[in-house]
PDB file of C-alpha atoms in Angstrom:
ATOM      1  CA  UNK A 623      79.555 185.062  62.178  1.00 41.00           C
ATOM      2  CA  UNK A 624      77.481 182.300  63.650  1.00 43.00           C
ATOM      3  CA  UNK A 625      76.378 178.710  62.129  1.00 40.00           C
ATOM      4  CA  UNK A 626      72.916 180.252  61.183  1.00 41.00           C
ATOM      5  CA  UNK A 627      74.399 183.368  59.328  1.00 41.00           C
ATOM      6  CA  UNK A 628      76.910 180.939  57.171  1.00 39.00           C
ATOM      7  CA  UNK A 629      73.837 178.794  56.348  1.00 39.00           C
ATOM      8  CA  UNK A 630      71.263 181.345  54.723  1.00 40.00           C
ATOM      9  CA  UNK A 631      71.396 180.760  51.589  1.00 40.00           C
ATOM     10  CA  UNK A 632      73.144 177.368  51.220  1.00 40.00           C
ATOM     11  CA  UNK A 633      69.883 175.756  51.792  1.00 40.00           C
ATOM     12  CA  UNK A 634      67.849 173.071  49.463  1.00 40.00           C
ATOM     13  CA  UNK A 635      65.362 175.579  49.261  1.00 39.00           C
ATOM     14  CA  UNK A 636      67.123 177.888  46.994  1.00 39.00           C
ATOM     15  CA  UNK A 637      68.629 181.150  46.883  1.00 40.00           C
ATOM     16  CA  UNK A 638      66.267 182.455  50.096  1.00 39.00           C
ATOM     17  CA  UNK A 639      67.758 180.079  52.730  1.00 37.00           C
ATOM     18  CA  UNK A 640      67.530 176.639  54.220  1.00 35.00           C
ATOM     19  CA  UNK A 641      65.131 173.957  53.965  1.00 36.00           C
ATOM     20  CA  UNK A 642      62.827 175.644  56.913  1.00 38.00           C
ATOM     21  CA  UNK A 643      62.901 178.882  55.565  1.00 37.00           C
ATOM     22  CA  UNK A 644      64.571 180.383  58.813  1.00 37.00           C
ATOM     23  CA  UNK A 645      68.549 179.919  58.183  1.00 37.00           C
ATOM     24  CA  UNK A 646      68.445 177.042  59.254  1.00 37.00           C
ATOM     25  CA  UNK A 647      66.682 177.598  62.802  1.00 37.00           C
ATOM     26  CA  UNK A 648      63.063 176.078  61.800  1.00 40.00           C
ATOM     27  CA  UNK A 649      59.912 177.991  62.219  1.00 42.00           C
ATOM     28  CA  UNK A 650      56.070 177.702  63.028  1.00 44.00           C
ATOM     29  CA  UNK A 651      53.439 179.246  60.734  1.00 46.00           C
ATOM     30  CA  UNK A 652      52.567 182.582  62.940  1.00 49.00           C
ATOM     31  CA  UNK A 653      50.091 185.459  62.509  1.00 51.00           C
ATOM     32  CA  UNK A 654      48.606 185.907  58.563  1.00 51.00           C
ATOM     33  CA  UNK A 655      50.362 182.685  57.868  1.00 52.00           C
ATOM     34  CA  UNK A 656      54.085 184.276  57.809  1.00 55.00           C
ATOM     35  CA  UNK A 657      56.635 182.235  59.001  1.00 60.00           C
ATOM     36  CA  UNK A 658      57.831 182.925  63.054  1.00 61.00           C
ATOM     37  CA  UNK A 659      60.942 181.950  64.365  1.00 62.00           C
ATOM     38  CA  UNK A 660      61.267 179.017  67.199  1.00 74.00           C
ATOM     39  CA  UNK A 661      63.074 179.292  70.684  1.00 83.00           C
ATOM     40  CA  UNK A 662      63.234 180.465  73.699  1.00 86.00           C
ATOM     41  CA  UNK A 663      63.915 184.127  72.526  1.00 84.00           C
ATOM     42  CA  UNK A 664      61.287 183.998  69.872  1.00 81.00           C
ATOM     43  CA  UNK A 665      58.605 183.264  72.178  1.00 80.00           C
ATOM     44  CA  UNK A 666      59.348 185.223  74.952  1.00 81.00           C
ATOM     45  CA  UNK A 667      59.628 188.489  72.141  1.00 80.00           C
ATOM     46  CA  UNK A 668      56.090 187.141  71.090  1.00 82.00           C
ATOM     47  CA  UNK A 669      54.421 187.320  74.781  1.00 85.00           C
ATOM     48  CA  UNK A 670      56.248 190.074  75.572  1.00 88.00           C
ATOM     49  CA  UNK A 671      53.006 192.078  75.764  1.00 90.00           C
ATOM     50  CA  UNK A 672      50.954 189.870  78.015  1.00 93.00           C
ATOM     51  CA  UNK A 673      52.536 190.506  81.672  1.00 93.00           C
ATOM     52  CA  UNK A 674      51.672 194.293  80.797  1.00 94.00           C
ATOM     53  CA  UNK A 675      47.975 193.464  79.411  1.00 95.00           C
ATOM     54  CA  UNK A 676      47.529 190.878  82.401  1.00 96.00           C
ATOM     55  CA  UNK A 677      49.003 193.900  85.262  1.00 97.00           C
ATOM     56  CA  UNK A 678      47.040 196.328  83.420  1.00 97.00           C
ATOM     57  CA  UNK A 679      43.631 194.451  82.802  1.00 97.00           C
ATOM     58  CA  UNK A 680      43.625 193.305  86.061  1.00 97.00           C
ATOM     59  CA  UNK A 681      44.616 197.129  87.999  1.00 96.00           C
ATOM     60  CA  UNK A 682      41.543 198.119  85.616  1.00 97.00           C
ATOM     61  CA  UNK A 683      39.083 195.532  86.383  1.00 97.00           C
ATOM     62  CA  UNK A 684      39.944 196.411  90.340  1.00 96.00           C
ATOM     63  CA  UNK A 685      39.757 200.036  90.216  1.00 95.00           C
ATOM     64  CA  UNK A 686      36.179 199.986  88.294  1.00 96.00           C
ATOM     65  CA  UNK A 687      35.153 197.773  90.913  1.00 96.00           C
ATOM     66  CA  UNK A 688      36.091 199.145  93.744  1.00 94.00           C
ATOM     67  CA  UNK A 689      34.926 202.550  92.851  1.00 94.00           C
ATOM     68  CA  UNK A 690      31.447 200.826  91.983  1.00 95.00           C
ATOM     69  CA  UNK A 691      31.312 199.168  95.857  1.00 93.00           C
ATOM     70  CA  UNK A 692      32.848 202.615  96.977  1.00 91.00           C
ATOM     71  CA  UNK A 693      29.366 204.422  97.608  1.00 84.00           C
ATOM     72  CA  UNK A 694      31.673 207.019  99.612  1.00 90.00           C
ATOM     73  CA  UNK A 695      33.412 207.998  96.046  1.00 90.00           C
ATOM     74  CA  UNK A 696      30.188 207.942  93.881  1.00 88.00           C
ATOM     75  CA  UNK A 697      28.726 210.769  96.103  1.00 84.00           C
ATOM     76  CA  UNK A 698      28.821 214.566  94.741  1.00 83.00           C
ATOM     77  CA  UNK A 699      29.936 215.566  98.299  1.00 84.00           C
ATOM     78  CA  UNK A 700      32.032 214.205 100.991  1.00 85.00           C
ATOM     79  CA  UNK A 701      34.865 213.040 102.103  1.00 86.00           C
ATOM     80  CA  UNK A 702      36.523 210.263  99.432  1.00 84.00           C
ATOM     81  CA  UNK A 703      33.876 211.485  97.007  1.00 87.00           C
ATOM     82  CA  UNK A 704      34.570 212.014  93.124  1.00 90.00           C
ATOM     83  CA  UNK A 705      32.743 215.776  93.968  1.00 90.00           C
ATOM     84  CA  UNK A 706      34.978 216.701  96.395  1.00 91.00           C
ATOM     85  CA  UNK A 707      38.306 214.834  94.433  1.00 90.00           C
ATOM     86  CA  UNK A 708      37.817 216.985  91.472  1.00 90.00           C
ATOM     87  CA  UNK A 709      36.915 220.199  93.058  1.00 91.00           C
ATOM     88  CA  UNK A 710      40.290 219.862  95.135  1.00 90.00           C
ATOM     89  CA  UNK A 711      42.000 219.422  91.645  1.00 89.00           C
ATOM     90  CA  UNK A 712      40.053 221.732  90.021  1.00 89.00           C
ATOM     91  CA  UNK A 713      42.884 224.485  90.297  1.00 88.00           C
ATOM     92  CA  UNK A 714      45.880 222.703  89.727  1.00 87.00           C
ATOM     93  CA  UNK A 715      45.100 220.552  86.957  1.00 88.00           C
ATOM     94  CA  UNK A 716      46.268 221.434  83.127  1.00 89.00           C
ATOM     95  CA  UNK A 717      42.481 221.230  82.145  1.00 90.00           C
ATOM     96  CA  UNK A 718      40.302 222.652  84.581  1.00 89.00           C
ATOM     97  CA  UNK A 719      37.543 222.851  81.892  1.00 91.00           C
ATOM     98  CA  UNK A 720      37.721 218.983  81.565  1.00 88.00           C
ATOM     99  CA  UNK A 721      37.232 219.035  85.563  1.00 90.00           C
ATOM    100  CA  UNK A 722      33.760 221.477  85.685  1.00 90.00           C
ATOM    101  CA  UNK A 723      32.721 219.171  82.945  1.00 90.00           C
ATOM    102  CA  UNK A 724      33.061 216.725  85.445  1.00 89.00           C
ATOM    103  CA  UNK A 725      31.711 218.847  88.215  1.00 90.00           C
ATOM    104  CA  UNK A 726      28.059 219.333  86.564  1.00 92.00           C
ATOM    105  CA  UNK A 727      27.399 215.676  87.666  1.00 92.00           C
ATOM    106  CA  UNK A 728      30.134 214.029  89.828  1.00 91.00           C
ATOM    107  CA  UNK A 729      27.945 210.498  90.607  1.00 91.00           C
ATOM    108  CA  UNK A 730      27.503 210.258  86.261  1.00 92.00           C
ATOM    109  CA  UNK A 731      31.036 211.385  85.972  1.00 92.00           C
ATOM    110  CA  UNK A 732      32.350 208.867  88.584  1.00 92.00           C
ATOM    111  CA  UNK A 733      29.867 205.996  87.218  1.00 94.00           C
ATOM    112  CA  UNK A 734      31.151 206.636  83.772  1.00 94.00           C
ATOM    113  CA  UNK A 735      34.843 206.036  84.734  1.00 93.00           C
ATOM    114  CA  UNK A 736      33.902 202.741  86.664  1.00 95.00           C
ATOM    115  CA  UNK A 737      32.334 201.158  83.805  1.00 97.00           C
ATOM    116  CA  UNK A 738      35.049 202.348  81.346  1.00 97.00           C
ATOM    117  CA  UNK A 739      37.577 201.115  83.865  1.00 97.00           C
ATOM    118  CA  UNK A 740      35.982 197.990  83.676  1.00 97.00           C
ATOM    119  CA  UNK A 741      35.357 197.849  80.115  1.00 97.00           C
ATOM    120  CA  UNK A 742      39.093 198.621  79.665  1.00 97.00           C
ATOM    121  CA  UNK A 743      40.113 196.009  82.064  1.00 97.00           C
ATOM    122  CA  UNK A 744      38.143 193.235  80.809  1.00 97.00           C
ATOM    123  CA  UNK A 745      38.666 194.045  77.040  1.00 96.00           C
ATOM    124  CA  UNK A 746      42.356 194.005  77.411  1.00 96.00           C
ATOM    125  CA  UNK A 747      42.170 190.938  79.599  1.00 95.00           C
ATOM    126  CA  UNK A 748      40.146 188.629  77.591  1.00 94.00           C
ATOM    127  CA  UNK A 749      42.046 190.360  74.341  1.00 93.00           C
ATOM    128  CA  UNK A 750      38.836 191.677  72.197  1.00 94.00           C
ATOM    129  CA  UNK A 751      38.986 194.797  70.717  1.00 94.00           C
ATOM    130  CA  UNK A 752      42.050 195.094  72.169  1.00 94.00           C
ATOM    131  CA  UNK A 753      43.555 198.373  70.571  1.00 95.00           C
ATOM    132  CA  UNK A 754      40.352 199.746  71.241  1.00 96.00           C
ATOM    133  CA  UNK A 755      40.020 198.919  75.082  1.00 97.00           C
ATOM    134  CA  UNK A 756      43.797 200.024  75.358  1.00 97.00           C
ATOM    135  CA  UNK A 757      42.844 203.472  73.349  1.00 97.00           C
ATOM    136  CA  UNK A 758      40.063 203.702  75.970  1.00 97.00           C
ATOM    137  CA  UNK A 759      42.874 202.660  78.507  1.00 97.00           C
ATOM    138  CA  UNK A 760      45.107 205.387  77.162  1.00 97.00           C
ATOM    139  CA  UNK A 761      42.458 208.193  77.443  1.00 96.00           C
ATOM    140  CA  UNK A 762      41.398 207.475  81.025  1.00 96.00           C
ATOM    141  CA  UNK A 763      44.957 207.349  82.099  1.00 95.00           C
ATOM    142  CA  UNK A 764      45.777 211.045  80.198  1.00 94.00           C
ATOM    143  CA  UNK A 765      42.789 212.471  81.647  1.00 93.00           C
ATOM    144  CA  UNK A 766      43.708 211.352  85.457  1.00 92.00           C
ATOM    145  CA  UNK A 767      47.399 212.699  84.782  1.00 92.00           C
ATOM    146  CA  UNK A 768      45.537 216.133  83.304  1.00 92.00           C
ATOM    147  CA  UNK A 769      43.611 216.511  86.227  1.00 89.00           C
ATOM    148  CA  UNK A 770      44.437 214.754  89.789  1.00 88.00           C
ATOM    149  CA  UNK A 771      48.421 214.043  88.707  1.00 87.00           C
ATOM    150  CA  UNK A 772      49.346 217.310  86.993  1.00 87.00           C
ATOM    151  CA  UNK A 773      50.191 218.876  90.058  1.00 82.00           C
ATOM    152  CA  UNK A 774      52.836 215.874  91.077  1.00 81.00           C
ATOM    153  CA  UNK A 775      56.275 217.533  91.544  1.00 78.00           C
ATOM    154  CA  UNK A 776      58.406 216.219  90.039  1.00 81.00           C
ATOM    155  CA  UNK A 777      56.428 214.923  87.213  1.00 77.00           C
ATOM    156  CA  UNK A 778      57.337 211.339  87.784  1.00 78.00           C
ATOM    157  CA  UNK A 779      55.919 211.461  91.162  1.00 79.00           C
ATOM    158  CA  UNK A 780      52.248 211.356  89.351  1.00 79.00           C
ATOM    159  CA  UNK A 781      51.258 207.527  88.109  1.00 87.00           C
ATOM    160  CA  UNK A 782      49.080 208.117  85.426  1.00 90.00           C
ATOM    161  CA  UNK A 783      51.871 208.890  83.070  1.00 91.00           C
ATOM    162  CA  UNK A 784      53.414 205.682  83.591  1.00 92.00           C
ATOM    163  CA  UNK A 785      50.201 204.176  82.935  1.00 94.00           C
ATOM    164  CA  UNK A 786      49.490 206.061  79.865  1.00 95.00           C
ATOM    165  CA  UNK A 787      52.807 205.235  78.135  1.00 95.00           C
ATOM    166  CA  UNK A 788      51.983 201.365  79.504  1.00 95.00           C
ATOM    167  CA  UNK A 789      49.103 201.755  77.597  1.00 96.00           C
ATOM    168  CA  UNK A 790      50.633 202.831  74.247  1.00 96.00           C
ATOM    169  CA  UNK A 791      52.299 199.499  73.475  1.00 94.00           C
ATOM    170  CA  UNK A 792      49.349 197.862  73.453  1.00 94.00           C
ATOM    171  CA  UNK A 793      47.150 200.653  71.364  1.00 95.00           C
ATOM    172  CA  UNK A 794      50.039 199.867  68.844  1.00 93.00           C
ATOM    173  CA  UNK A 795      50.100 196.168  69.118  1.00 90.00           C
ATOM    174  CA  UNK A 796      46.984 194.835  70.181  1.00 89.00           C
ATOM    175  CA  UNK A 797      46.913 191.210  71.671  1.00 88.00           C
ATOM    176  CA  UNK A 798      48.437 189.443  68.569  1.00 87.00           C
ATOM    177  CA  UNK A 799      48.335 185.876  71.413  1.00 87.00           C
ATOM    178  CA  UNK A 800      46.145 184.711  73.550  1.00 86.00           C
ATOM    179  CA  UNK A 801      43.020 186.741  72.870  1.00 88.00           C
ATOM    180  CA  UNK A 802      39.368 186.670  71.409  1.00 91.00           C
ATOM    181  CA  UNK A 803      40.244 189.106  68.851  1.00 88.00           C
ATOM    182  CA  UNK A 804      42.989 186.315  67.121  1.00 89.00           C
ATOM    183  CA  UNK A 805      40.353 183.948  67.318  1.00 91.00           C
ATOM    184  CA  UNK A 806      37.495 186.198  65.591  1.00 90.00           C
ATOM    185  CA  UNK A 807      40.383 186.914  62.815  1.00 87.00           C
ATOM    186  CA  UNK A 808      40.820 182.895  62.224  1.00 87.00           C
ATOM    187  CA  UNK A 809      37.433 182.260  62.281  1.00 88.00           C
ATOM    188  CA  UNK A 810      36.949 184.803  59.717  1.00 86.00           C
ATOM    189  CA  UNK A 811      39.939 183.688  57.668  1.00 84.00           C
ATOM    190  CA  UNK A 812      38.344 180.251  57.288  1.00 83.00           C
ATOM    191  CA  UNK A 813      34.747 181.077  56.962  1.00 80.00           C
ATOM    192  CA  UNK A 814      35.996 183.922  53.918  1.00 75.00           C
ATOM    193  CA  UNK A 815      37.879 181.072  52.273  1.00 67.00           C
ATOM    194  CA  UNK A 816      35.419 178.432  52.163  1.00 66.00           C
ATOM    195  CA  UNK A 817      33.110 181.489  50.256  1.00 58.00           C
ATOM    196  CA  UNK A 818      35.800 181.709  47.649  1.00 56.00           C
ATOM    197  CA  UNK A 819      36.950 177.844  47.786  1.00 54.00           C
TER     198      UNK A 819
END
């Protein structure tokens, strides 16, 4: 049993633990006020997310752009078009109704992935509606894996999938650190109790 185990509960601060409210191992005030741990360990669990949102905001900020300065991919026709990518996936993917969707208008199709790449990308980045943009995030990525990576054999071959369960983290968590959407909260916090001060 270690030195922090023995303490709980032989604190000054009653029954519940030590003095800091921790065992004995201190703490910071956190998210909603609740009490969060100190350490090395502690704050690498509480970043844990942001390599992932900073890889993924990033690949999505690139890919929007670079299919926006791509005029080869927003053509209907073509070689390295977004026609002529989803009519050679047309019959192998798991939703080929999704894909003639897509096919009525390739350049709107193609445009509308860009900017939703982008959204995704910067949303995730700067950390505002985060569980949004990763939702948004989430769907691009299961669409691509429906449609260009569904006929990747074996399965793992395909990189969407990996980038739709990246994604899921994120739609569960949020950005709890380092993002616009912890500052809106605060800011909101403080401005709803001076109403009711």
């Amino acid at each position: 049993m270690r030195h922090a185990d023995r303490m709980a509960g032989s604190g000054t601060a009653g029954s519940g633990g030590s003095v800091h409210g921790m065992g004995g191992m201190g703490g910071v005030s956190g998210i909603g006020g609740q009490q969060q741990p100190m350490g090395i360990r502690a704050t690498a669990g509480r970043y844990a997310l942001l390599p992932l949102r900073i890889f993924l905001g990033v690949t999505f900020l690139y890919a929007g752009i670079d299919k926006l300065t791509d005029s080869a991919f927003l053509s209907d026709s073509g070689s390295g078009s977004i026609g002529e990518l989803m009519r050679q996936v047309r019959d192998t993917s798991a939703v080929p109704w999704l894909v003639d969707q897509a096919l009525k208008d390739p350049t709107a199709f193609g445009y509308a992935m860009a900017y939703g790449e982008l959204a995704v990308g910067l949303g995730i980045l700067v950390g505002l509606l985060s569980r949004l943009a990763a939702f948004g995030g989430a769907l691009i990525s299961l669409s691509l894996w429906l449609t260009v990576s569904w006929q990747s054999d074996p399965y793992y071959y395909g990189n969407d999938l990996a980038y739709l369960m990246a994604w899921l983290p994120l739609v569960l968590a949020g950005a709890p650190y380092l993002s616009l959407d912890v500052v809106i909260s605060r800011r909101r916090r403080r401005q709803g109790s001076r109403l009711f001060a």
